[in-house]
Amino acid sequence: MEWTPDARELADLELLLSGAFEPLSGFLGHDDLHSVHERGTLADGTPWPAPVTLHVSAELSPGDEVTLLDPEGLPLAALTVAAQEPDGLTSGPVKGLGTPEHGPFARLRRTPAEARAELAGRPALAVTMRGPLDDLSEIVATAKELDAVIMLLPLSYGEPGPAIVRAALRAKEKLPEDTIVVSVPLAPREEPEIDLELREHVATAYGATEHLAGPDPVHIPGPPHRRGLVVFFTGLSGSGKSTIARGLRDALLELGSRTVTYLDGDVVRHLLSKGLTFSKADRDLNIRRIGFVAAEAARHGGLAICAPIAPYAATREEVREMVESVGADFLLVHVATPLEECERRDRKGMYAKARAGLIPEFTGVSDPYEEPDDAELVIDTTHLSIDAAVSQVLGTLRSGGWVR
């Protein structure tokens, strides 16, 4: 079978294949992990500093082979399954099948072997970076004391990656001419102690005789009115969510203080999701597509308004995670108009067709709607005008600082 790992897993896969994680040769499982910090122990008893794990939702058996793909579908590696836990945690060795695409600053990627060859046996002071370096004097003094080449290792994982590499190149301009910059896709670990141990392990793999960990950046979020935001309406067909969403869009355009992207469920199905059915799998895919577009708009500081039915809690949570992973905010609005009222309105005649058996898997009739318990705002339009509902949402945006 084929499987596309998530961003963190792909970064770990690249380091596994490059030799940066040696002697580790594959993904770890529960039997390999222990202690509250989830340090690992390899088969030969060698301690391992951090979890390097992969989750696969498909059911697998020992000996199965899984082709691991990049997001564009290109094969990167073959995983031979050693074990799989009920939560999908899948362990086993990996073998490279292709070269990963590196994106920005690809010219600065090296394997550990290539970096060691560039050092040509010279001692190296490796400085791992997750943000700008605030004191170059300590680095210069330490390198002079060790008579070592300075090797900057910007840990170029995820959204901040290019900015970290740029910070390394700016630092290089102020350091000795023989300073080397090597971009390394090492994902951060939550535990600072584990993260430091893994950085030291990778630095040694790249040829370091001494390691300095650059300071972690201090993240100061911008004011809400400058941050990206996704306002995600969910509710039954006929609940009024699309009408409220359009009203909110119009009100925001009149204010003119935010760039607005509007993604209505019906409109999206004619374009972005044309050809999808109303099966659970296709409905989930439709919501993920909406979430992806909304997150991209929010990534650049825009405000996206979405109004699909989105009946399943797990898929709504996926969208929330998509949005928050790009540094934007997510506001879930549950338009909780009861089924009886939605069916009474039945403007499109959909409920009547569903009751007659003409529409299978219709939300609220023959398929469930999982009411959210994490909505930031709940609105029932049974006895509430659309203008009043829009005012409630707009008031929430104002009180949260997203609109001034």
XYZ file of C-alpha atoms in Angstrom:
404
model
C 0.000 0.000 0.000
C 0.945 3.677 -0.235
C 0.920 6.275 2.542
C 1.766 9.987 2.780
C 3.281 10.870 6.181
C 2.592 14.238 7.792
C 5.140 17.074 7.702
C 6.954 16.084 10.901
C 7.140 12.444 9.836
C 8.472 13.419 6.390
C 11.207 15.506 8.009
C 12.176 12.569 10.225
C 12.095 10.257 7.203
C 14.539 12.488 5.330
C 16.943 12.427 8.270
C 16.593 8.664 8.607
C 17.427 8.165 4.932
C 20.330 10.654 4.994
C 22.035 8.941 7.917
C 21.553 11.849 10.326
C 19.732 9.551 12.764
C 22.257 6.689 12.637
C 22.286 4.096 14.092
C 18.495 4.371 13.886
C 17.308 2.815 10.613
C 13.545 3.164 10.851
C 10.537 4.365 12.803
C 10.139 3.403 16.462
C 7.130 1.734 18.096
C 5.695 1.586 21.612
C 8.069 -1.238 22.579
C 10.996 1.011 21.636
C 9.807 3.981 23.699
C 9.950 4.348 27.446
C 9.872 6.898 30.276
C 7.706 9.965 30.537
C 9.974 11.707 28.042
C 9.538 8.894 25.474
C 13.222 8.312 24.973
C 13.922 5.250 22.881
C 16.094 2.168 23.108
C 17.261 0.459 19.956
C 17.244 -3.301 19.491
C 20.858 -3.582 20.633
C 20.129 -1.643 23.812
C 21.590 1.639 22.530
C 19.776 4.630 24.086
C 18.008 6.906 21.641
C 17.261 10.526 22.593
C 13.813 11.153 21.085
C 10.697 9.580 19.574
C 10.912 9.102 15.813
C 7.473 7.748 15.004
C 5.008 7.211 12.170
C 1.228 6.817 12.337
C -0.626 4.968 9.561
C -4.414 4.729 9.803
C -4.684 1.690 7.490
C -4.515 -1.710 9.184
C -1.157 -3.404 8.633
C 0.559 -6.658 9.612
C 4.217 -7.464 10.316
C 6.066 -7.966 7.054
C 3.789 -5.705 5.021
C 5.563 -3.161 2.836
C 4.342 0.425 2.680
C 5.521 2.911 0.053
C 5.921 6.301 1.723
C 5.070 9.194 -0.588
C 5.731 12.923 -0.542
C 2.710 15.294 -0.705
C 2.873 15.254 -4.512
C 2.704 11.460 -4.651
C 6.363 10.713 -5.411
C 7.757 7.606 -3.668
C 10.432 8.375 -1.091
C 10.918 5.155 0.826
C 9.725 1.622 1.464
C 8.774 0.770 5.053
C 8.804 -2.880 6.112
C 6.309 -3.144 8.959
C 7.702 -4.616 12.172
C 4.625 -3.877 14.288
C 1.522 -1.704 14.405
C -0.347 -0.579 17.505
C -4.135 0.007 17.708
C -3.555 3.778 17.585
C -1.815 3.402 14.192
C 1.744 3.768 15.505
C 3.745 1.797 12.949
C 7.368 0.756 13.374
C 9.913 -0.754 11.042
C 13.018 -0.083 8.938
C 12.923 2.164 5.869
C 14.775 1.982 2.562
C 15.135 4.967 0.250
C 13.376 4.986 -3.128
C 13.778 8.586 -4.255
C 15.184 12.005 -3.448
C 12.918 14.414 -1.539
C 12.066 17.815 -2.975
C 13.692 20.479 -0.814
C 11.968 23.737 -1.763
C 13.611 27.027 -0.709
C 17.388 26.958 -0.158
C 17.721 23.465 -1.638
C 21.342 24.304 -2.457
C 22.118 24.396 1.266
C 20.933 20.850 1.970
C 23.654 18.279 2.576
C 23.669 14.745 3.837
C 25.842 14.203 6.899
C 28.390 12.404 4.710
C 28.556 15.386 2.326
C 28.968 17.810 5.220
C 31.750 15.739 6.761
C 33.499 15.584 3.374
C 33.292 19.386 3.126
C 34.944 19.674 6.534
C 37.806 17.503 5.248
C 38.769 16.371 8.730
C 38.832 19.849 10.263
C 37.270 20.189 13.750
C 33.880 21.888 13.593
C 31.785 23.917 16.001
C 28.152 23.244 15.016
C 25.520 25.804 15.988
C 21.963 24.519 15.652
C 19.454 27.309 15.042
C 15.686 27.579 15.484
C 15.795 31.353 15.221
C 18.221 34.288 14.863
C 21.483 34.251 16.788
C 21.628 37.055 19.330
C 25.318 36.786 20.262
C 27.955 35.921 17.668
C 30.885 36.809 19.926
C 30.511 33.601 21.972
C 30.470 31.534 18.776
C 33.589 33.233 17.413
C 35.441 32.909 20.715
C 34.541 29.227 21.116
C 35.574 28.409 17.530
C 38.902 30.228 18.031
C 39.555 28.364 21.269
C 38.867 25.027 19.546
C 40.617 26.063 16.317
C 37.413 24.902 14.620
C 35.378 25.745 11.538
C 31.963 27.227 12.346
C 29.102 25.199 10.878
C 25.667 26.811 11.163
C 22.852 24.270 11.088
C 19.526 26.123 10.606
C 16.814 23.628 11.560
C 14.629 24.447 8.571
C 11.427 22.619 9.476
C 7.949 23.836 8.580
C 6.611 27.338 8.086
C 9.483 29.208 9.837
C 12.100 27.208 7.907
C 13.071 29.751 5.204
C 13.260 32.565 7.781
C 15.643 30.499 9.931
C 17.895 29.809 6.925
C 17.890 33.523 6.058
C 18.944 34.272 9.642
C 21.833 31.813 9.263
C 22.983 33.429 6.018
C 22.875 36.877 7.656
C 24.964 35.560 10.549
C 27.453 33.985 8.137
C 28.209 37.453 6.700
C 29.548 38.501 10.127
C 31.477 35.308 10.836
C 34.809 34.003 9.455
C 34.905 33.394 5.704
C 35.165 29.624 6.023
C 31.873 29.381 7.953
C 29.608 26.671 6.506
C 25.784 26.758 6.392
C 23.879 23.461 6.091
C 20.081 23.377 6.159
C 18.724 20.481 8.264
C 14.986 19.573 8.381
C 14.856 18.657 12.071
C 11.380 19.007 13.595
C 11.268 20.357 17.163
C 10.324 18.129 20.093
C 8.034 19.397 22.823
C 10.381 18.548 25.702
C 13.326 21.028 25.665
C 15.706 18.416 27.103
C 14.791 15.888 24.388
C 15.030 18.537 21.676
C 18.528 19.496 22.847
C 19.714 15.873 22.932
C 18.433 15.275 19.402
C 20.098 18.473 18.150
C 23.384 17.309 19.649
C 23.011 13.892 18.010
C 22.352 15.427 14.585
C 25.215 17.932 14.981
C 27.600 15.051 15.690
C 26.316 13.187 12.622
C 27.170 16.249 10.509
C 30.748 16.225 11.770
C 30.648 18.476 14.821
C 33.326 18.106 17.461
C 31.504 20.650 19.626
C 27.878 21.810 19.652
C 26.178 25.050 20.659
C 22.389 25.312 20.641
C 21.206 28.693 19.433
C 18.429 30.290 21.507
C 14.845 29.467 20.652
C 12.992 32.433 19.166
C 10.523 34.330 21.304
C 7.149 34.326 19.561
C 5.080 37.441 20.180
C 1.776 37.028 18.320
C 0.534 40.044 16.459
C -2.715 41.745 17.448
C -5.837 39.756 16.470
C -6.872 42.233 13.754
C -3.600 41.464 11.947
C -3.748 37.679 12.349
C -5.385 35.296 9.917
C -8.823 34.046 10.920
C -11.202 31.340 9.717
C -14.845 31.720 10.706
C -16.269 28.238 10.210
C -20.056 27.861 10.242
C -21.527 24.395 10.755
C -25.146 23.302 10.962
C -27.910 21.341 9.289
C -29.181 22.128 5.813
C -31.677 24.959 6.192
C -30.287 26.115 9.526
C -29.438 29.547 8.112
C -25.660 29.194 8.216
C -25.088 30.173 4.571
C -27.335 33.210 4.884
C -25.561 34.337 8.061
C -22.164 33.696 6.431
C -23.101 35.839 3.419
C -24.366 38.554 5.717
C -21.107 38.485 7.651
C -19.142 38.668 4.402
C -21.140 41.711 3.284
C -20.751 43.428 6.655
C -16.982 42.891 6.639
C -16.664 44.141 3.072
C -18.587 47.268 4.052
C -16.199 47.835 6.967
C -13.239 47.321 4.638
C -10.805 46.448 7.433
C -10.098 42.835 6.422
C -9.425 40.881 3.232
C -12.312 38.401 3.010
C -12.485 34.981 1.306
C -15.940 33.358 1.214
C -16.291 29.571 0.825
C -19.931 28.472 0.803
C -20.606 24.733 0.807
C -22.812 24.661 -2.301
C -20.543 26.976 -4.298
C -17.460 24.938 -3.396
C -19.119 21.729 -4.607
C -19.593 23.249 -8.058
C -15.905 24.156 -8.322
C -13.362 22.914 -5.790
C -15.144 19.629 -5.081
C -16.931 19.008 -8.369
C -17.435 15.291 -8.957
C -17.489 14.280 -5.298
C -20.433 12.252 -4.044
C -22.230 12.624 -0.713
C -20.636 9.527 0.795
C -18.961 10.003 4.163
C -15.500 9.749 2.599
C -16.276 12.349 -0.062
C -17.983 14.666 2.407
C -14.912 14.503 4.616
C -12.698 15.197 1.595
C -14.885 18.176 0.681
C -14.446 19.650 4.175
C -10.695 19.060 4.103
C -10.460 20.883 0.771
C -12.423 23.802 2.169
C -10.207 23.780 5.262
C -7.027 23.750 3.181
C -8.091 26.753 1.080
C -9.289 28.630 4.162
C -6.018 27.936 5.991
C -4.006 29.187 3.011
C -6.023 32.428 2.993
C -5.532 32.796 6.760
C -1.825 31.948 6.505
C -1.297 35.310 4.800
C -3.415 37.290 7.251
C -6.752 37.003 5.462
C -10.163 36.278 6.942
C -11.920 33.237 5.469
C -15.610 32.466 5.957
C -16.739 28.858 5.432
C -20.319 27.570 5.537
C -20.486 23.814 4.876
C -22.691 21.385 6.813
C -19.530 19.662 8.170
C -21.445 17.001 10.121
C -18.490 15.110 11.619
C -16.565 16.323 14.666
C -13.269 14.677 13.692
C -13.173 16.433 10.321
C -14.009 19.804 11.868
C -11.131 19.237 14.297
C -8.820 18.498 11.361
C -9.722 21.859 9.856
C -9.103 23.623 13.165
C -5.660 22.007 13.329
C -4.917 23.005 9.708
C -5.699 26.617 10.493
C -3.894 26.810 13.826
C -0.833 25.067 12.361
C -0.236 28.074 10.077
C -0.449 30.513 12.991
C -4.011 31.670 12.345
C -7.101 31.679 14.565
C -10.183 29.484 14.188
C -13.711 30.445 15.242
C -16.355 27.698 15.090
C -19.940 28.941 14.848
C -22.612 26.294 15.379
C -25.890 27.353 13.799
C -27.944 25.108 16.065
C -31.380 25.529 14.487
C -33.301 22.315 15.356
C -34.003 19.685 12.716
C -37.751 20.269 12.958
C -37.347 23.928 12.048
C -34.879 23.192 9.252
C -37.234 20.606 7.822
C -40.193 22.971 8.125
C -38.356 25.519 6.003
C -37.011 22.988 3.453
C -36.418 25.729 0.886
C -34.681 23.364 -1.544
C -37.029 20.414 -1.020
C -34.089 18.296 0.122
C -35.680 16.945 3.293
C -38.778 15.835 1.409
C -36.609 13.941 -1.077
C -34.575 12.415 1.757
C -37.726 11.266 3.567
C -38.904 9.717 0.309
C -35.654 7.797 0.012
C -34.498 9.721 -3.048
C -31.375 11.103 -1.322
C -29.320 8.504 0.571
C -27.098 9.465 3.507
C -28.775 12.827 4.064
C -27.545 14.616 7.186
C -30.178 14.765 9.895
C -32.415 12.149 8.261
C -30.448 9.063 7.234
C -26.989 10.192 8.351
C -25.919 11.706 11.679
C -24.969 15.270 12.514
C -22.465 15.355 15.364
C -23.204 18.537 17.286
C -20.010 20.359 18.250
C -19.071 20.770 21.888
C -16.193 23.119 21.046
C -18.047 25.915 19.240
C -17.016 29.440 20.193
C -20.494 30.699 19.311
C -23.893 28.935 19.140
C -26.838 30.510 17.279
C -30.411 29.238 16.889
C -32.242 31.069 14.096
C -35.691 29.698 14.964
C -36.748 33.012 16.488
C -33.781 35.148 15.442
C -33.549 37.355 12.363
C -30.594 37.020 10.040
C -29.520 40.595 10.797
C -29.504 39.811 14.514
C -27.517 36.613 13.922
C -24.952 38.470 11.803
C -24.669 41.081 14.547
C -23.908 38.338 17.076
C -21.071 36.981 14.953
C -19.731 40.435 14.193
C -19.892 41.269 17.888
C -17.820 38.178 18.658
C -15.232 39.248 16.083
C -15.090 42.732 17.579
C -14.832 41.517 21.175
C -12.067 39.100 20.168
C -10.151 41.925 18.494
C -10.298 40.405 14.989
C -12.290 43.365 13.644
C -11.884 46.965 14.710
